[in-house]
PDB file of C-alpha atoms in Angstrom:
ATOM      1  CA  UNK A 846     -12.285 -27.599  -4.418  1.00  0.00           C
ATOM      2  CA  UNK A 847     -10.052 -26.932  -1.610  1.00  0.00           C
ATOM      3  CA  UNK A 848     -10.816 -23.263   0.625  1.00  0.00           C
ATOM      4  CA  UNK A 849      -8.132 -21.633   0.783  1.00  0.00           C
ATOM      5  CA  UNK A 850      -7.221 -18.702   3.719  1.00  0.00           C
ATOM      6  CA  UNK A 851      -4.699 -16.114   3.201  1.00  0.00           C
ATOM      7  CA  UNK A 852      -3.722 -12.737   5.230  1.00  0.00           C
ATOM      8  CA  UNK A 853      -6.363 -10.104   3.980  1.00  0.00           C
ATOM      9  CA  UNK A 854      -3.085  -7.677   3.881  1.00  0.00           C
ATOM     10  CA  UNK A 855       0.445  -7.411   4.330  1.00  0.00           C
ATOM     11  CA  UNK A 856       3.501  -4.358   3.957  1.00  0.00           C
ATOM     12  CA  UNK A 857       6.753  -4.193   2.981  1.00  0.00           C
ATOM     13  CA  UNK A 858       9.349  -2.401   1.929  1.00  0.00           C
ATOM     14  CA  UNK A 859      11.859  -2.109  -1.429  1.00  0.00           C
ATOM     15  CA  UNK A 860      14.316  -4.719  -1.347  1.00  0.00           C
ATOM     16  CA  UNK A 861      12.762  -7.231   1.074  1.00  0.00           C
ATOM     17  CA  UNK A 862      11.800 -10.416   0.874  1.00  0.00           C
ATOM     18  CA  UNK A 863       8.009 -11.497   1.321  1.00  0.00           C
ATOM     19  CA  UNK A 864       6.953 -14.501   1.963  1.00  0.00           C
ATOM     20  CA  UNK A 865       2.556 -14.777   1.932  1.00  0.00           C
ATOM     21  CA  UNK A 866       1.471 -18.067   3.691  1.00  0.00           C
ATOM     22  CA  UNK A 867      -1.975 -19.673   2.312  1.00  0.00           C
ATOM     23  CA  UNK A 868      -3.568 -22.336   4.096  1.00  0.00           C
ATOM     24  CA  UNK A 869      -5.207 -25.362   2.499  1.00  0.00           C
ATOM     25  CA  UNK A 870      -6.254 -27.701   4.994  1.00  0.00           C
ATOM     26  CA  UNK A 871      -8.628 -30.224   2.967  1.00  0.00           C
ATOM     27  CA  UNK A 872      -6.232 -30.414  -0.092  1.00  0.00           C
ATOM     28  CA  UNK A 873      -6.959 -33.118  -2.075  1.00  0.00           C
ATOM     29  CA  UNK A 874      -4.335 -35.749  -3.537  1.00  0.00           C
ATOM     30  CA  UNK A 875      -4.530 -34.606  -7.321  1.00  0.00           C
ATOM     31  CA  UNK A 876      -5.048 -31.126  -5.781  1.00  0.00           C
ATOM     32  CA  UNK A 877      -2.325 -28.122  -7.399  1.00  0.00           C
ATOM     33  CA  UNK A 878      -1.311 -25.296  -5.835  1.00  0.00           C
ATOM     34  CA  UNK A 879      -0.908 -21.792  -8.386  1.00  0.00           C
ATOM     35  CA  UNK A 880      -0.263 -18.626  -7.383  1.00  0.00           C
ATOM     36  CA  UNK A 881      -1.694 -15.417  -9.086  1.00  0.00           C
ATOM     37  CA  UNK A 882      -0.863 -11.758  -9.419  1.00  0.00           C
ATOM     38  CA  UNK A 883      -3.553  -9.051 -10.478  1.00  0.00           C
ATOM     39  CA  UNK A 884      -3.019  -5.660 -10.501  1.00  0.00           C
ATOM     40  CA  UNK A 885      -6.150  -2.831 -10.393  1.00  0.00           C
ATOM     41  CA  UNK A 886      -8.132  -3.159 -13.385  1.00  0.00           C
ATOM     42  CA  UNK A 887      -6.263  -5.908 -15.131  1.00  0.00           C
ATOM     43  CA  UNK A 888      -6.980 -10.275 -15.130  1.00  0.00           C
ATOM     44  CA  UNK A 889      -4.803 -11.801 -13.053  1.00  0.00           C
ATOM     45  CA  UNK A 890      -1.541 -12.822 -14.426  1.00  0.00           C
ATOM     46  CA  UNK A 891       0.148 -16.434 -13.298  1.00  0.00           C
ATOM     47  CA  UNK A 892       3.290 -16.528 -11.402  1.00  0.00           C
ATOM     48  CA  UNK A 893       3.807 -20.504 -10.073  1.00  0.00           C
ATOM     49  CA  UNK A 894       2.678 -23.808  -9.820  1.00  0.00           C
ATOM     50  CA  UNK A 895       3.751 -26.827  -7.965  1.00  0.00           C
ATOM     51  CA  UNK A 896       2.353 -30.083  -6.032  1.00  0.00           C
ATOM     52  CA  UNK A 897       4.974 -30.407  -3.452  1.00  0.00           C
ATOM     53  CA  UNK A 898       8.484 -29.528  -1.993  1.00  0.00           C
ATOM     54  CA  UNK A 899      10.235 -26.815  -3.390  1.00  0.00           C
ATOM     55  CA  UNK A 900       9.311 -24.386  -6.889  1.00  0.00           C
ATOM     56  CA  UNK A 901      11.435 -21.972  -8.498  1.00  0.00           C
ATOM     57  CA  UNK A 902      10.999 -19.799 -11.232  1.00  0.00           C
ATOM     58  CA  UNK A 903      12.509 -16.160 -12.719  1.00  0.00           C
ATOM     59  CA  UNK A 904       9.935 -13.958  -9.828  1.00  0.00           C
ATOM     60  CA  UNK A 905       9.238 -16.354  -7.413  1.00  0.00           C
ATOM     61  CA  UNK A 906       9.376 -19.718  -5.057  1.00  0.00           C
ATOM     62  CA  UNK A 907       7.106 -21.786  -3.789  1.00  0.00           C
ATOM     63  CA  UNK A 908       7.223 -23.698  -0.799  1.00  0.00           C
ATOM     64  CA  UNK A 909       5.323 -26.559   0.330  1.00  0.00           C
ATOM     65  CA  UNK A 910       5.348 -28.704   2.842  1.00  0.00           C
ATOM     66  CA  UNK A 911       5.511 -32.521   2.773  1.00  0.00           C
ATOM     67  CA  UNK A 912       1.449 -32.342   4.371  1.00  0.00           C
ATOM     68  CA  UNK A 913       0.428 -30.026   1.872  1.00  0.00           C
ATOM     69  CA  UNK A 914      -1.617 -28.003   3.824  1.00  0.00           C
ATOM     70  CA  UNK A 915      -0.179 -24.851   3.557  1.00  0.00           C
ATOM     71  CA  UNK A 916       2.102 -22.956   0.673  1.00  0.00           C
ATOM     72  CA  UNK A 917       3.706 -19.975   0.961  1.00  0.00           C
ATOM     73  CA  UNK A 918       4.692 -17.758  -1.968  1.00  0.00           C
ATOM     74  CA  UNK A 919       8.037 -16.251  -1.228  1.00  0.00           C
ATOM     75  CA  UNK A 920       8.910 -12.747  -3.552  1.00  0.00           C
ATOM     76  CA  UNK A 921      12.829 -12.078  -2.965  1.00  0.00           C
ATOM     77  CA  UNK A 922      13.496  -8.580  -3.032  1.00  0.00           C
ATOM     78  CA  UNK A 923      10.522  -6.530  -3.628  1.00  0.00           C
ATOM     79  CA  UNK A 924       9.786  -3.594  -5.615  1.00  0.00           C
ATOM     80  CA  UNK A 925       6.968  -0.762  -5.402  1.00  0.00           C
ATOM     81  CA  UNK A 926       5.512  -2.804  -9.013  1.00  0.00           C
ATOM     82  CA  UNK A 927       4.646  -5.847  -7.075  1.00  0.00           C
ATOM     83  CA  UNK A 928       2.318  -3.879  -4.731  1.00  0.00           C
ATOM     84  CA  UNK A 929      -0.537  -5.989  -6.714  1.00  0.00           C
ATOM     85  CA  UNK A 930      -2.996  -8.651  -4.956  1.00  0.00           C
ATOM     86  CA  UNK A 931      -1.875 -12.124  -4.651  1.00  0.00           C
ATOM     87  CA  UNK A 932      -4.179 -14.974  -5.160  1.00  0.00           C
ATOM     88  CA  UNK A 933      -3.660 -18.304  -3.594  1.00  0.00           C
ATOM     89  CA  UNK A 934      -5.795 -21.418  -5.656  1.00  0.00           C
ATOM     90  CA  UNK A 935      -6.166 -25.056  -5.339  1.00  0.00           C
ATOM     91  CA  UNK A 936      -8.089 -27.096  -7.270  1.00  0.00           C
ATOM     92  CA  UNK A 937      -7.647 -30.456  -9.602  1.00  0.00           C
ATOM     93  CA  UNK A 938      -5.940 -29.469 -12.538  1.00  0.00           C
ATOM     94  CA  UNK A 939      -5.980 -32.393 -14.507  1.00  0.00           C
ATOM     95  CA  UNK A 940      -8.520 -31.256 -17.007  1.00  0.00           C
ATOM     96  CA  UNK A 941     -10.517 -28.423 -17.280  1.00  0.00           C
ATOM     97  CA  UNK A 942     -11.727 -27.852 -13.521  1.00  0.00           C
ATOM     98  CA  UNK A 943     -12.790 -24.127 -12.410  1.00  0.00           C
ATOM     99  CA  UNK A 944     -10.912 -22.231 -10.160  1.00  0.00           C
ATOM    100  CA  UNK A 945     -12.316 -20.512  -7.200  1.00  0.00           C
ATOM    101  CA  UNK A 946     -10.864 -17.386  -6.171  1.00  0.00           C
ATOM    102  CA  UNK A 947     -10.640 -16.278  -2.564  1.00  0.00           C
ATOM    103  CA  UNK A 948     -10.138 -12.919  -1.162  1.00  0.00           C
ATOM    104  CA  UNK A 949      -6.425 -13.079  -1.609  1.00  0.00           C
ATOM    105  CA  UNK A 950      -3.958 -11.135  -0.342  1.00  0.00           C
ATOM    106  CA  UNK A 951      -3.101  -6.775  -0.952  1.00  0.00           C
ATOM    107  CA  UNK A 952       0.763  -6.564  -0.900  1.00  0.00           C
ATOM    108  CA  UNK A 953       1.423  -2.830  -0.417  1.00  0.00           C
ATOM    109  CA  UNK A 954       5.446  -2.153  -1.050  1.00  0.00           C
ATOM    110  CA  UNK A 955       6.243   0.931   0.432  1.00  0.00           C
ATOM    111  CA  UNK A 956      10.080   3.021  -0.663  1.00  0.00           C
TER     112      UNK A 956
ATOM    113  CA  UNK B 669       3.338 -17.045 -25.788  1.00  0.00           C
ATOM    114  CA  UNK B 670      -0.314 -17.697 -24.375  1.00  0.00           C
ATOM    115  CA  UNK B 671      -1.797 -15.067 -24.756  1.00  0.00           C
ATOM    116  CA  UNK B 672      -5.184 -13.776 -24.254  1.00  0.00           C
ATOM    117  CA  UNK B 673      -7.022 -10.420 -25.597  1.00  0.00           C
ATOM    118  CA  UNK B 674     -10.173  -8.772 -24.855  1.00  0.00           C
ATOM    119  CA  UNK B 675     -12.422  -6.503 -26.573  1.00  0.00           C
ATOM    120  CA  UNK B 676     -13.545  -4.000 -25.812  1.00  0.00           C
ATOM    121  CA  UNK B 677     -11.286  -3.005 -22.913  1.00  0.00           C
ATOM    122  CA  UNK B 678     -13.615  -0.652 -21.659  1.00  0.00           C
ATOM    123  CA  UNK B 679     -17.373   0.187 -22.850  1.00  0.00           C
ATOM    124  CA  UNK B 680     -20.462   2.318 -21.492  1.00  0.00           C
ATOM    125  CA  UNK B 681     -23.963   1.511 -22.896  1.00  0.00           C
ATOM    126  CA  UNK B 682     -27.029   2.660 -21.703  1.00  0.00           C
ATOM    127  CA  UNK B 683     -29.633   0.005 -19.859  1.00  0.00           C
ATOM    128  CA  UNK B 684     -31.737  -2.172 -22.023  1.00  0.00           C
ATOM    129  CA  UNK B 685     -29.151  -2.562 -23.989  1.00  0.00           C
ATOM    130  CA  UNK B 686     -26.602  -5.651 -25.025  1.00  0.00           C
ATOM    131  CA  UNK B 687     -23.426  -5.270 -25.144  1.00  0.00           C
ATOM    132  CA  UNK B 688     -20.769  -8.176 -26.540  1.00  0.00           C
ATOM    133  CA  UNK B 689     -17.318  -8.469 -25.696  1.00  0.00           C
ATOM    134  CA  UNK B 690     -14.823 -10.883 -27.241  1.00  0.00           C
ATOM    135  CA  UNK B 691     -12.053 -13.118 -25.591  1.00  0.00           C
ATOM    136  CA  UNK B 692      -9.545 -14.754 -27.589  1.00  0.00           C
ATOM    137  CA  UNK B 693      -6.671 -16.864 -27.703  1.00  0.00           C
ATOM    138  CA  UNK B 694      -4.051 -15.282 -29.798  1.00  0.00           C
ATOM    139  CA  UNK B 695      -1.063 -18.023 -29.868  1.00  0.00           C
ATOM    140  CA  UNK B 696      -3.103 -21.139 -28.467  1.00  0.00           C
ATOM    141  CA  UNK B 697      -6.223 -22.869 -29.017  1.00  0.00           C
ATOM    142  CA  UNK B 698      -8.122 -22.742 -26.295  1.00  0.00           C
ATOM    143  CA  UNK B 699     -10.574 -25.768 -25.971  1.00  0.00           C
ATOM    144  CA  UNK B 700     -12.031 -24.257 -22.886  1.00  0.00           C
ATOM    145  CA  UNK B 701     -12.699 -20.242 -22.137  1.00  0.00           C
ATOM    146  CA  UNK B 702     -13.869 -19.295 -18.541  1.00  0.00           C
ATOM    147  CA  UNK B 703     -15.714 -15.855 -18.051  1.00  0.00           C
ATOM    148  CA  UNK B 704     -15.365 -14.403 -14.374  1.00  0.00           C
ATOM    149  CA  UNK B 705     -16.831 -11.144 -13.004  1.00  0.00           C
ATOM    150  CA  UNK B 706     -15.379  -9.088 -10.382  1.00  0.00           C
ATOM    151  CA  UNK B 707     -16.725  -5.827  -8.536  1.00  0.00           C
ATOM    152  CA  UNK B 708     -14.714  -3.395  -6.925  1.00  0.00           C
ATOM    153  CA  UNK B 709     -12.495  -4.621  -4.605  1.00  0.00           C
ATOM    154  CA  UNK B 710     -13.457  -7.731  -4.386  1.00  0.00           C
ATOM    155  CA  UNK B 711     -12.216 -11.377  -5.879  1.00  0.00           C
ATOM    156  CA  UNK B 712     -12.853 -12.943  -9.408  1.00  0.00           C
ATOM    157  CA  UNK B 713     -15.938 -14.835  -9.531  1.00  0.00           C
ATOM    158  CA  UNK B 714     -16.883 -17.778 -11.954  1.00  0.00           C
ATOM    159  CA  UNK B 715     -19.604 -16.786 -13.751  1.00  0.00           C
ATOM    160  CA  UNK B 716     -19.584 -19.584 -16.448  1.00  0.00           C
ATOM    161  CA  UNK B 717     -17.163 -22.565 -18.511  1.00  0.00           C
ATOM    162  CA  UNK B 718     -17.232 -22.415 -22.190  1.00  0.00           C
ATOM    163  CA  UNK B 719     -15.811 -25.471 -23.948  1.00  0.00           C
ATOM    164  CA  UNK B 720     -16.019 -25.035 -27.695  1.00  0.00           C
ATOM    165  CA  UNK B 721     -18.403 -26.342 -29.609  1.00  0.00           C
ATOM    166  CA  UNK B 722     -20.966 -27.241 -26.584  1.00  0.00           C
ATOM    167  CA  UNK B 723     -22.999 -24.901 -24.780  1.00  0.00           C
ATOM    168  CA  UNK B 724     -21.542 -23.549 -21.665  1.00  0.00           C
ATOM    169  CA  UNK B 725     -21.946 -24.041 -17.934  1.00  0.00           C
ATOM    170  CA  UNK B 726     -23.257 -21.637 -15.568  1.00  0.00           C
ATOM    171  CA  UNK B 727     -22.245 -21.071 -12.227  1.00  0.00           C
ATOM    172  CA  UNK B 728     -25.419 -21.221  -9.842  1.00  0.00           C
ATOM    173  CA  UNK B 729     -26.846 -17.646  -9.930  1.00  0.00           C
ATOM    174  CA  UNK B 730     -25.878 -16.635 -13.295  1.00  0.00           C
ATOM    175  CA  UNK B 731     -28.610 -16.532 -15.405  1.00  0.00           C
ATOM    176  CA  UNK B 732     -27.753 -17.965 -18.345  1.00  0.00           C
ATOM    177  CA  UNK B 733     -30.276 -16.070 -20.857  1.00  0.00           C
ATOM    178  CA  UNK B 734     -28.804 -12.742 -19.534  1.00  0.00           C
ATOM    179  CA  UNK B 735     -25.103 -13.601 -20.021  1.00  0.00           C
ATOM    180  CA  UNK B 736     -24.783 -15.300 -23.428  1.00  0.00           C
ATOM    181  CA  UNK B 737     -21.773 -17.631 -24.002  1.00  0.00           C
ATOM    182  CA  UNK B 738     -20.800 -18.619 -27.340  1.00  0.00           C
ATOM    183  CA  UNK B 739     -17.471 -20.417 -28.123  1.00  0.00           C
ATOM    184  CA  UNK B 740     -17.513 -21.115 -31.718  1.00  0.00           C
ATOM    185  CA  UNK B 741     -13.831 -21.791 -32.772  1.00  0.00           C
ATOM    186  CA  UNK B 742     -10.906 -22.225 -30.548  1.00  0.00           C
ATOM    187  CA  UNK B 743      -9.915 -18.980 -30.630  1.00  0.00           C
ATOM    188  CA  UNK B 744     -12.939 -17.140 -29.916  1.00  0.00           C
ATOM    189  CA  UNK B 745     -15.541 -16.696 -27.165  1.00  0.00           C
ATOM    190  CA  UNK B 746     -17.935 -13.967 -26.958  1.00  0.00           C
ATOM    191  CA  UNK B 747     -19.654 -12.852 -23.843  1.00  0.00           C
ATOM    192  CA  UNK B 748     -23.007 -10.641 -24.798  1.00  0.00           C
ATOM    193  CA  UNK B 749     -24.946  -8.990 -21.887  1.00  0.00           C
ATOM    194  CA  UNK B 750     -28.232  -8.591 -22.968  1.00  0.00           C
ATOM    195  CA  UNK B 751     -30.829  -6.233 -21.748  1.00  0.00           C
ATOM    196  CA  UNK B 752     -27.966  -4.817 -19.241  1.00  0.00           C
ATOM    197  CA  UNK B 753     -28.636  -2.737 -16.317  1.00  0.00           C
ATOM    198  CA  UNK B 754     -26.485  -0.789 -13.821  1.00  0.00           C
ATOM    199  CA  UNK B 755     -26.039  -3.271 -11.349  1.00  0.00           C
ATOM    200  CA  UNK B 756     -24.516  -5.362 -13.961  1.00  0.00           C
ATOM    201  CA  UNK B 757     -21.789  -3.115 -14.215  1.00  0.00           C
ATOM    202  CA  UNK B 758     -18.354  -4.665 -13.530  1.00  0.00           C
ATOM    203  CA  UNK B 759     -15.090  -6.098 -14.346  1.00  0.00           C
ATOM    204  CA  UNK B 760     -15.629  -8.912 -16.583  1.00  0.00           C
ATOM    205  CA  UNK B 761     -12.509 -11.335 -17.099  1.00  0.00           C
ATOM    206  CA  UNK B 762     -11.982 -14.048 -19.123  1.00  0.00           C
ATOM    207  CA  UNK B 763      -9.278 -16.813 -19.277  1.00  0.00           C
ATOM    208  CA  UNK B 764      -8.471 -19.643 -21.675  1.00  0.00           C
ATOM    209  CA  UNK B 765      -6.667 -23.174 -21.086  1.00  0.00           C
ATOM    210  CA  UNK B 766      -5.701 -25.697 -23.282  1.00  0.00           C
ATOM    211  CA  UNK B 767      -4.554 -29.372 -23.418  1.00  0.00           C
ATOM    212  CA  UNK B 768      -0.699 -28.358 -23.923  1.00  0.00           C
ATOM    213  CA  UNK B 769      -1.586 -26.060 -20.446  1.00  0.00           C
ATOM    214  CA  UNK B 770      -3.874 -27.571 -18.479  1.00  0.00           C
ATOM    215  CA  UNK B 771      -2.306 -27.081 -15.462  1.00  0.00           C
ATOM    216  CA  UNK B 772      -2.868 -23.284 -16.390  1.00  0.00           C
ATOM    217  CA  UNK B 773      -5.061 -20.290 -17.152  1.00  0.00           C
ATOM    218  CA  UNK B 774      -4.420 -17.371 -18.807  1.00  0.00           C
ATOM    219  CA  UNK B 775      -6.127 -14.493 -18.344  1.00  0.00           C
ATOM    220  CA  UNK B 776      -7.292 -11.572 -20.648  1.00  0.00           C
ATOM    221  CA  UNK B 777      -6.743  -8.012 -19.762  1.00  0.00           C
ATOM    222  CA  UNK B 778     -10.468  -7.720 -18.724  1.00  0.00           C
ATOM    223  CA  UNK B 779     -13.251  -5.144 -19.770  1.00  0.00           C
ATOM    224  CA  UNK B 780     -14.793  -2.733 -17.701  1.00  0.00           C
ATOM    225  CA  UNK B 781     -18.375  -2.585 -18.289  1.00  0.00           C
ATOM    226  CA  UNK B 782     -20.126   0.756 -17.228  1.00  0.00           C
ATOM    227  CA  UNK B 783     -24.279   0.735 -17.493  1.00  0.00           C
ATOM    228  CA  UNK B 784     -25.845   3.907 -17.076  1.00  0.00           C
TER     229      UNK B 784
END
């Protein structure tokens, strides 16, 4: 599976956009890139998927460049409730393969 | 939809003990369940793969006879520490995938094992 390297940290505050880089250097072709959210004490909850380009959903986009060694997870307009830790994952997603976590990232979203 | 439940949410036993806790799928069937530990601040880590019906795969350095894995319907996977002691206190998480979501896991809640 692809390593994955994120910022250990980053601040914001309300109302701002965030935008969390992870790099993937060794991505593989059948390799996906998925974003998680956990909060303290809870699993992690899913917020986006994609392969390549561009990803939208209802909380987030995903960005990805036409080498694929990089995403970055943009949040528009933040509030204090996504001060959570963001996980950045690659892996073959085909079947069943297991996902390795990496330290991911503390977003702290300051009033 | 997909979602995933685990019980107990939080439990305390005392060491020698086993404790079980249950992960289920409550909308999907989950053909494969993944168990994951994670200690304080740190990340999630794979401990083992259940598919169901077949015995389960252990990450290297989780000792299998210690952390029992049974996935006996598609709903259900259990989890049983046996003979627990307080360093295996921790955050134990599972998820659940299936061949309509491949592409995705969903996780439980998690349970918050505490061995004194």
């Amino acid at each position: 599976l692809a390593k994955t390297t994120q910022p250990i940290s980053m601040d914001s505050y309300e109302g701002q956009e965030v935008n969390i880089t992870c790099s993937h250097n060794n991505i593989a072709t059948n390799d996906y890139i998925t974003w998680y959210q956990q909060f303290p004490s809870q699993g992690p909850r899913f917020i986006i998927q994609g392969y390549k380009t561009k990803v939208t959903n209802e909380v987030a986009s995903l960005f990805i460049p036409a080498d694929r060694k990089s995403s970055t997870l943009s949040l528009p307009r933040v509030s204090l409730s996504d001060t959570a830790v963001y996980y950045c994952l690659v892996g073959d997603l085909r079947g069943y393969s297991t996902l390795t976590f990496g330290k991911g990232t503390m977003l702290l979203v300051s009033p | 939809g997909a979602v995933v439940s685990q019980h107990p949410s939080r439990v305390i036993c005392k060491s020698g003990t086993s404790v079980k806790i249950e992960c289920r799928s409550l909308d999907f069937q989950a053909t494969t369940m993944f168990w994951y530990r994670q200690f304080p601040k740190k990340s999630l880590m794979l401990m083992a793969t259940s598919n169901e019906g077949s015995k389960a795969t252990y990450e290297q350095g989780v000792e299998k006879d210690k952390f029992l894995i049974n996935h006996a319907s598609l709903t259900l996977s259990t989890l049983t520490v046996t003979s627990a002691h307080p360093e295996d206190s921790s955050f134990y998480i599972c998820s659940a995938s299936s061949n309509r979501r491949s592409y995705e896991q969903y996780f439980g809640p998690g349970t918050r094992l505490t061995v004194t």
